[in-house]
Coordinates of C-alpha atoms in Angstrom, one line a residue:
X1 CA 77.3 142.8 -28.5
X2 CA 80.9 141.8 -29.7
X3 CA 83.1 140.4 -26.3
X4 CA 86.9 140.2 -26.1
X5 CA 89.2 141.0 -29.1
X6 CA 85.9 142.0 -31.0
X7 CA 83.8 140.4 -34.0
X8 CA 85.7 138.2 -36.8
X9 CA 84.5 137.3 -40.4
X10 CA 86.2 134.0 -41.4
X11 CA 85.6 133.5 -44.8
X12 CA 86.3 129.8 -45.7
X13 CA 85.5 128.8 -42.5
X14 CA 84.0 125.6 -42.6
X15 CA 86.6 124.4 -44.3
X16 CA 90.4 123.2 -43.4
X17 CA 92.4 126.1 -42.6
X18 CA 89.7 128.4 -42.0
X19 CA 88.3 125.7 -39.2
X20 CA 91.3 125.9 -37.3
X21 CA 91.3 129.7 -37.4
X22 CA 88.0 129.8 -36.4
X23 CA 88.7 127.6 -33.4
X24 CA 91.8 129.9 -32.7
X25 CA 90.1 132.6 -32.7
X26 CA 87.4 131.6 -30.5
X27 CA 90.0 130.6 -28.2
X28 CA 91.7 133.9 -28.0
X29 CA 88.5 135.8 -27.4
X30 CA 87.4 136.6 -30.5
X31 CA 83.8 136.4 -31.0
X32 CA 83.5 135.0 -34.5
X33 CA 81.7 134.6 -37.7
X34 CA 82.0 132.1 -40.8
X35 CA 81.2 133.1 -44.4
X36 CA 81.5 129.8 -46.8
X37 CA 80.0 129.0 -49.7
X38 CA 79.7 125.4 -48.7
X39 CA 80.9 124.1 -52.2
X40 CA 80.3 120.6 -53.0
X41 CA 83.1 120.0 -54.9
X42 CA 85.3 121.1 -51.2
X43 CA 82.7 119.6 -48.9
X44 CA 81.0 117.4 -50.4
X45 CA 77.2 116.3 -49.2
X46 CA 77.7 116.6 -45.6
X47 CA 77.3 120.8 -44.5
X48 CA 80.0 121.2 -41.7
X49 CA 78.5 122.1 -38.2
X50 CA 80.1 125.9 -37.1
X51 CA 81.2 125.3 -33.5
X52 CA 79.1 126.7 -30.7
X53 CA 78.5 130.2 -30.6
X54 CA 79.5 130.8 -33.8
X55 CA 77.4 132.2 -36.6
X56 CA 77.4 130.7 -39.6
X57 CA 76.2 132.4 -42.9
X58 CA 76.0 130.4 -45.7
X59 CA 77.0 132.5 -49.1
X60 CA 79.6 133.7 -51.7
X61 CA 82.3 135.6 -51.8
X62 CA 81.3 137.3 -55.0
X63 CA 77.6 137.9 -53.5
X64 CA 77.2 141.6 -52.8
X65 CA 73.8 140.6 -50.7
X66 CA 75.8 138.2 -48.8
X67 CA 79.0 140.1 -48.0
X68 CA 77.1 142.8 -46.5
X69 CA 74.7 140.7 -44.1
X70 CA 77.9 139.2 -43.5
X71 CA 80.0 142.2 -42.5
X72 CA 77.4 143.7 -40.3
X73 CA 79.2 144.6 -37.0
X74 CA 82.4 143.2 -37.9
X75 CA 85.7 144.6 -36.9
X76 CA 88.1 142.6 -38.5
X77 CA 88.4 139.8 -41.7
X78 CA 90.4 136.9 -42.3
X79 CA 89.7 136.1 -45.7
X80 CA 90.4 132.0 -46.2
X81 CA 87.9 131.4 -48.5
X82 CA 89.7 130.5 -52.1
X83 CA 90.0 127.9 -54.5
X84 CA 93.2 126.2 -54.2
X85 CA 96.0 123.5 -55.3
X86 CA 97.5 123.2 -58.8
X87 CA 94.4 122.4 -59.9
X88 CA 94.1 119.4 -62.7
X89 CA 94.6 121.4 -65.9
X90 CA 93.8 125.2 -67.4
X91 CA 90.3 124.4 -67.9
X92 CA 90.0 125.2 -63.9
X93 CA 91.8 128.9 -64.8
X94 CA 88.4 130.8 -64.8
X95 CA 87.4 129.2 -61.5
X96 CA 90.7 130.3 -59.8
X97 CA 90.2 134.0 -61.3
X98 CA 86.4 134.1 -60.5
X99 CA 86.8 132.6 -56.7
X100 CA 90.2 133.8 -55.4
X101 CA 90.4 137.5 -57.8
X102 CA 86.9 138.3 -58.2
X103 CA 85.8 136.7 -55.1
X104 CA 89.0 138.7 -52.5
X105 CA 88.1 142.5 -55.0
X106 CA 84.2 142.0 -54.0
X107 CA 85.1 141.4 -50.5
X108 CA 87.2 144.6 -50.2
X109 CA 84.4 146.2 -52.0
X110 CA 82.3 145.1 -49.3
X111 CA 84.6 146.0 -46.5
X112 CA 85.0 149.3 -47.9
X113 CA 81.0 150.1 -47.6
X114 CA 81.0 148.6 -44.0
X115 CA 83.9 150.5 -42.8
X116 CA 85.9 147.2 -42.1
X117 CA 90.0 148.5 -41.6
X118 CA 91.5 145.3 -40.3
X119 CA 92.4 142.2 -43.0
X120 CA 94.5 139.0 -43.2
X121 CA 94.5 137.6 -46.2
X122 CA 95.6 133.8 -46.9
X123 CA 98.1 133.6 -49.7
X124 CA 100.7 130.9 -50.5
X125 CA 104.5 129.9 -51.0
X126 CA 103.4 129.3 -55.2
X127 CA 103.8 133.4 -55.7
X128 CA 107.6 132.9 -55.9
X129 CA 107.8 130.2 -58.4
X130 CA 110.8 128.2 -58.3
X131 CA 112.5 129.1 -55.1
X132 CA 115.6 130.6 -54.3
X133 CA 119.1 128.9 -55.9
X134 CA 122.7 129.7 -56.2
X135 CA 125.0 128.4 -59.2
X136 CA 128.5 128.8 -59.8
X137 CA 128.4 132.7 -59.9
X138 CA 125.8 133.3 -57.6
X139 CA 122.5 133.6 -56.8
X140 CA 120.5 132.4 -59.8
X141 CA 116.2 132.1 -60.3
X142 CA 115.7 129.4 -63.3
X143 CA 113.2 129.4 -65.6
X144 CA 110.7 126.7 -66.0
X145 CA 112.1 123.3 -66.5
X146 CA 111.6 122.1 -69.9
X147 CA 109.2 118.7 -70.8
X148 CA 112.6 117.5 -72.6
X149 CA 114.6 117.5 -69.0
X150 CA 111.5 116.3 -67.1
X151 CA 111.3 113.4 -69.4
X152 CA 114.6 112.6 -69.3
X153 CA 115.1 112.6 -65.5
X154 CA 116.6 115.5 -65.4
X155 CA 114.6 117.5 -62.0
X156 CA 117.1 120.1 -60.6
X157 CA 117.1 123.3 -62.0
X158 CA 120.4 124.2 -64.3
X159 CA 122.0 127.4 -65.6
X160 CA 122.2 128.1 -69.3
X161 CA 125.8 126.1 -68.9
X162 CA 123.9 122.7 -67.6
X163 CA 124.9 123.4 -63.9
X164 CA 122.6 121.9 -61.3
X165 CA 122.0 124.9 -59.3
X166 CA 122.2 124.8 -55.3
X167 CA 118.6 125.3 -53.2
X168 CA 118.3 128.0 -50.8
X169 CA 116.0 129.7 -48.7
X170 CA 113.9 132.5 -50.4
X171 CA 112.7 136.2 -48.5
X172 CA 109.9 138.2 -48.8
X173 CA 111.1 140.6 -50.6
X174 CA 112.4 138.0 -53.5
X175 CA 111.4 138.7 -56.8
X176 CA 107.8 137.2 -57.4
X177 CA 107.4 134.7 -60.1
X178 CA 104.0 132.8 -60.0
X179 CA 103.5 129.7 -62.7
X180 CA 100.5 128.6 -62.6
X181 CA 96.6 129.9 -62.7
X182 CA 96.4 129.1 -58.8
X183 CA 99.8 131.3 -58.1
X184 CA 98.8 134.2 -60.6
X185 CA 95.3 134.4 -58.5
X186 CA 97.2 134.4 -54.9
X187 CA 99.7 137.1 -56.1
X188 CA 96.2 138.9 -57.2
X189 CA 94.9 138.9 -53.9
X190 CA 97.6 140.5 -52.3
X191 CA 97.9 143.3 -54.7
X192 CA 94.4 143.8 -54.5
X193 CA 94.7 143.3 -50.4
X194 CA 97.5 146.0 -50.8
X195 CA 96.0 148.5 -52.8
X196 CA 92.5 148.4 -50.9
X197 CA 95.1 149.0 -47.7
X198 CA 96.5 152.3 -49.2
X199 CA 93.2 153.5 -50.6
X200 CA 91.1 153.3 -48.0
X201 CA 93.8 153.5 -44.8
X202 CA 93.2 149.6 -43.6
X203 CA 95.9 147.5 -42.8
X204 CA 96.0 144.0 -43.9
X205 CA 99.0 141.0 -44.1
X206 CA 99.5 138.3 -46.6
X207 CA 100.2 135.3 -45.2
X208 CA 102.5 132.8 -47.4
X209 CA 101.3 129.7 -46.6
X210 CA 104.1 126.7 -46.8
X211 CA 102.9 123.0 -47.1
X212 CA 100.1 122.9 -44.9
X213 CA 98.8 119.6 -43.2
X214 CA 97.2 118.8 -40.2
X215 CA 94.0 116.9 -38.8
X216 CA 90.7 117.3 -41.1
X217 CA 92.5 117.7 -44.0
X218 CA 90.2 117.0 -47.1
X219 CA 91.1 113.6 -48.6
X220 CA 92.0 112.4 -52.0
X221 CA 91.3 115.1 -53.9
X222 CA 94.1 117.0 -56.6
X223 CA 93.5 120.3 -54.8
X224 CA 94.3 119.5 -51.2
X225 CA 97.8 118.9 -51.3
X226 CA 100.1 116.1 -51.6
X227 CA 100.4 115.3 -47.9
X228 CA 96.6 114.6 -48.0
X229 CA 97.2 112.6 -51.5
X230 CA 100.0 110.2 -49.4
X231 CA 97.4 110.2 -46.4
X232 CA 94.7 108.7 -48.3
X233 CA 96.5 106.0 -50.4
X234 CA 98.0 104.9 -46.9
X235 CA 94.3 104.6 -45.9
X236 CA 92.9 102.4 -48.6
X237 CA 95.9 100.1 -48.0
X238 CA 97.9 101.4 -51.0
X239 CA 101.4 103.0 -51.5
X240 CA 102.3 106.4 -51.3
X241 CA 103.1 107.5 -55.2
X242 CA 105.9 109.7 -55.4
X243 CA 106.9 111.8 -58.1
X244 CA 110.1 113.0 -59.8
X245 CA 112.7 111.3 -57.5
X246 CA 111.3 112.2 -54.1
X247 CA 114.0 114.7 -53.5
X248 CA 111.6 118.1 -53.9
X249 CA 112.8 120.6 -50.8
X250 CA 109.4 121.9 -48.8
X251 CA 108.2 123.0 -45.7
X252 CA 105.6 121.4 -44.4
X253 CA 103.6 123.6 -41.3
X254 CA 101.0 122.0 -39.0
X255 CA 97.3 123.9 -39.5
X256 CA 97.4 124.8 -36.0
X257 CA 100.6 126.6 -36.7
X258 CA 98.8 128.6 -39.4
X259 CA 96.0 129.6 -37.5
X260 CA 98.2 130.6 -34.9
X261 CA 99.7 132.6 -37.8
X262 CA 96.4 134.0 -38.6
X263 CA 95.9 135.6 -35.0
X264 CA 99.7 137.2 -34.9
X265 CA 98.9 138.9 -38.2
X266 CA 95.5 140.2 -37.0
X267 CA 96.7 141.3 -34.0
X268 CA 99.3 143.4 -36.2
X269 CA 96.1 145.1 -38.1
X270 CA 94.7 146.2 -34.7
X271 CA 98.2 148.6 -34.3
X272 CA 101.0 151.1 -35.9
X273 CA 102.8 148.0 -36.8
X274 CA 102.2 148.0 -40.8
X275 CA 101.6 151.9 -41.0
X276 CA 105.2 152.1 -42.3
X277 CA 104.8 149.5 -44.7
X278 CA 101.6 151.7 -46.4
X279 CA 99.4 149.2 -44.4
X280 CA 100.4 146.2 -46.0
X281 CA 102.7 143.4 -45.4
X282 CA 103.6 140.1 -46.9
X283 CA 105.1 137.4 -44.6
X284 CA 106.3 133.4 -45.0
X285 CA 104.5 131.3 -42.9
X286 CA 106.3 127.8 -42.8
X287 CA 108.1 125.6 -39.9
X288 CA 111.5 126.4 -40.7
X289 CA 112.8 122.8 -41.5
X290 CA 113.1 121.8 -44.7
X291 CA 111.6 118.0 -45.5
X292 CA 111.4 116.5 -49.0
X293 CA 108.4 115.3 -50.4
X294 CA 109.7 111.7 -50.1
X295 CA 110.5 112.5 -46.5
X296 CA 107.1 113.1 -45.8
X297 CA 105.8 110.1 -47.8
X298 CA 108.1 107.8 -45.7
X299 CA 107.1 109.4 -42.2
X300 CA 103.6 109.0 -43.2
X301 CA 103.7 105.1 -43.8
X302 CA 106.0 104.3 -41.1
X303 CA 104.4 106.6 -38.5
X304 CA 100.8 104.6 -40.0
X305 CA 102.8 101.3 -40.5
X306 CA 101.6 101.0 -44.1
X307 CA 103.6 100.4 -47.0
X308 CA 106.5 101.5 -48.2
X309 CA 105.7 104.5 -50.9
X310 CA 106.8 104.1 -54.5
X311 CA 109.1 106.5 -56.2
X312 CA 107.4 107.0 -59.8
X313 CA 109.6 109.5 -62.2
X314 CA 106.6 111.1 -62.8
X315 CA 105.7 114.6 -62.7
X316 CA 103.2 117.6 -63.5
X317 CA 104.6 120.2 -65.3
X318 CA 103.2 123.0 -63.2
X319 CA 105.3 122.0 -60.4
X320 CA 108.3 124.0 -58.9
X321 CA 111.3 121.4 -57.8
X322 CA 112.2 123.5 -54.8
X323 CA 110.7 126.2 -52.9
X324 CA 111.5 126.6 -49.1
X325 CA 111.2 130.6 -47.5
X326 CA 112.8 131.7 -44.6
X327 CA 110.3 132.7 -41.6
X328 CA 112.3 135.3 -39.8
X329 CA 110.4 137.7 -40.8
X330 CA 107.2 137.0 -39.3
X331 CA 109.2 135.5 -35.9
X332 CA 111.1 139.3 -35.5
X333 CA 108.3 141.4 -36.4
X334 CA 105.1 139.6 -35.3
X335 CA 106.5 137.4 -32.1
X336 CA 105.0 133.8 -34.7
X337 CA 107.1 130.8 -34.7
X338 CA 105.8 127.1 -35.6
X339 CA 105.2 125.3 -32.5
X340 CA 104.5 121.5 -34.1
X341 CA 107.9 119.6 -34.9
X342 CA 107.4 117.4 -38.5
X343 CA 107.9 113.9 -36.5
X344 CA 105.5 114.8 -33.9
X345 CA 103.1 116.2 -36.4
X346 CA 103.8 113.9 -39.2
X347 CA 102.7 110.9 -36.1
X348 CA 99.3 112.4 -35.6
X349 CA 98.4 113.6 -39.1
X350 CA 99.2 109.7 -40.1
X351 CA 96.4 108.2 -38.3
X352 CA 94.0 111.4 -37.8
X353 CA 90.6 111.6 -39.6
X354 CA 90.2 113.5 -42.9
X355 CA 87.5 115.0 -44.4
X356 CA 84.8 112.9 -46.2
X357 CA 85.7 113.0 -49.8
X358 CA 83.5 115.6 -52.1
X359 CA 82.5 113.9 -55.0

C-alpha cells in the first residue's frame, strides 16, 4: 500500500542530489523508491545505505528487467540518475549518450508500459552555452572563445569588433546552445522528456540545475563540480586552484534547495498546471545571486580557515565564462524560491563531510 502523496521512483538516488530528494520526499509524505546503478566510478566501494523505509533496487537505467520491477506501483518518477560534469575529455562522449540519452529514452519506454504519467527530470544550466550578454548594440550570444584568446588572457566574450560584451541573466525561453557532450545529452533528455509528454498525455518538467553544492557532495573527482574540487584541496591542506582569472559569473544553489525544487515540480505533474504547455516545462533552478567562481573559492577557505586559493590562468576549453538564469519563472508559476543564502551555505558546505572518493 502507497501512503500520503503516493509512491516515488528516484532514479540516482543513492547518490548526491538524488539523496536529498529522497529525503525530501520522504518528508513530504511521499512513500519512496531508489533505482541506482551503484557505479563505482560515482560511489566508489562503499554501497550507500537507502534510509529507512525506503526500497532500494539495485539496477540500470538502460535495464528493461530492471526498470519494470522498478516501476511496479509507481505513480510518479524523478529521474536523477545521469552521468554528469564536463567530463575529462571526448573519450567519455559515449558514456554521456549511453547513460543520460539511452539511459532517460529506456526509462520513458518503461514508464510508458507501466502507465507511469507524472515525471521530473534533472537537467542543467550547460544547455544554454554561454549565457546571456549584451554589447554595444544589444543583446548579443558569442560563439565559443577561441584557444588563441584563452591563451592570451583574453576570458570575456567579445563581438566580431573586439568588444567585451556585458553579462546578463538568461530565460527559459533563450535560444539553446549546448557545447559540450554532457550539455548535448541534458538538452536530449528533455526533448525526449517532452516528446514522451505529448505522446503519451504525461506531464513532466525539466529542471535546470545552477551550481549545485551542499553536504555529501562527492569529493575530488572532475565530474562533481568545482565547489567540491575547492572543498577537497582545502581538506588535504592545499589551495583552492582557480582558473582563468576567477571572475566567471555563477549561481551556486544549496542541494536542499534542489530537492525542494524537485517536490514543486512534482507537485506541478500531479495537476492542469503544464496541460497548456503540451505537458512539458523547462524551468531555471538557481539561488538568484550571482557569485564568481573566485568568490566561492575565497568563502570556502576563509569560512574553513585554510589557505588562501591561487588564481592559475588556466582553463578548459569546454567551459562557458558566464552563465547565470533568471529563476522567476519557477518562483511565479510553481510557488519555489532558494531558501539557503551563499554565506550561510558556503559556512556549512566548508567544513561538512563529502563522499568517500570512488576510485
Amino acid at each position: 500500500m502507497t501512503q500520503g502523496k503516493g509512491r516515488l521512483l528516484v532514479t540516482g538516488g543513492a547518490g548526491f542530489i538524488g539523496g536529498a530528494v529522497v529525503r525530501a520526499a520522504l518528508e513530504d509524505g511521499w512513500s519512496v523508491r531508489v533505482l541506482d546503478s551503484l557505479r563505482r566510478d560515482v560511489h566508489g566501494a562503499e554501497t550507500p545505505a537507502a534510509p529507512d523505509g525506503v526500497e532500494l533496487v539495485h539496477g540500470d537505467v538502460r535495464d528493461d528487467a530492471v526498470l519494470d520491477r522498478a516501476l511496479e506501483g509507481v505513480d510518479a518518477v524523478s529521474h536523477q540518475a545521469a552521468k554528469v560534469g564536463l567530463g575529462v575529455d571526448f573519450s567519455d562522449a559515449p558514456d554521456y549518450v549511453s547513460s543520460n540519452v539511452l539511459g532517460t529514452a529506456q526509462l520513458l519506454a518503461a514508464m510508458e508500459r507501466a502507465g507511469v504519467r507524472r515525471l521530473g527530470v534533472a537537467s542543467s544550466m550547460v544547455v544554454y552555452g554561454e549565457g546571456a550578454y549584451r554589447g554595444p548594440t544589444g543583446p548579443a550570444r558569442p560563439a565559443p572563445r577561441t584557444v588563441a584568446d584563452l591563451e592570451a588572457g583574453l576570458f570575456d566574450p567579445r563581438d566580431a569588433d573586439g568588444a567585451v560584451l556585458e553579462p546578463g541573466v538568461i530565460a527559459e525561453d533563450a535560444a539553446l546552445d549546448p557545447r559540450n557532450a554532457y550539455a548535448l545529452s541534458k538538452l536530449a533528455q528533455e526533448h525526449l522528456a517532452a516528446t514522451w509528454a505529448r505522446s503519451t498525455g504525461g506531464r513532466a518538467v525539466a529542471l535546470r540545475y545552477h551550481n549545485v553544492y551542499g553536504p555529501g557532495m562527492p569529493q575530488n573527482t572532475p565530474y562533481a563540480g568545482v565547489a567540491s574540487l575547492f572543498r577537497s584541496a582545502i581538506e588535504r591542506g592545499e589551495a583552492p586552484r582557480v582558473f582563468e582569472d576567477g571572475a566567471q559569473r555563477r549561481d551556486f544553489v544549496h542541494v536542499a534547495d534542489i530537492a525542494g525544487a524537485n517536490l514543486a515540480a512534482l507537485a506541478a505533474t500531479g495537476d492542469d498546471r503544464l496541460d497548456a504547455h503540451a505537458g512539458f516545462r523547462a524551468y531555471n533552478v538557481g539561488s538568484g545571486v550571482v557569485h564568481t567562481i573566485g568568490d566561492l573559492a575565497a568563502a570556502l577557505s576563509r569560512s574553513s580557515g585554510g589557505a588562501h586559493p591561487i588564481v592559475t590562468g588556466q582553463y578548459r576549453l569546454g567551459d562557458v565564462r558566464h552563465i547565470t538564469a533568471s529563476s522567476e519563472r519557477i518562483a511565479s508559476e510553481l510557488g519555489w524560491r532558494a531558501a539557503v543564502g551563499f554565506d550561510e551555505g558556503m559556512a556549512e558546505f566548508a567544513t561538512a563531510p563529502l563522499r568517500a572518493a570512488a576510485r
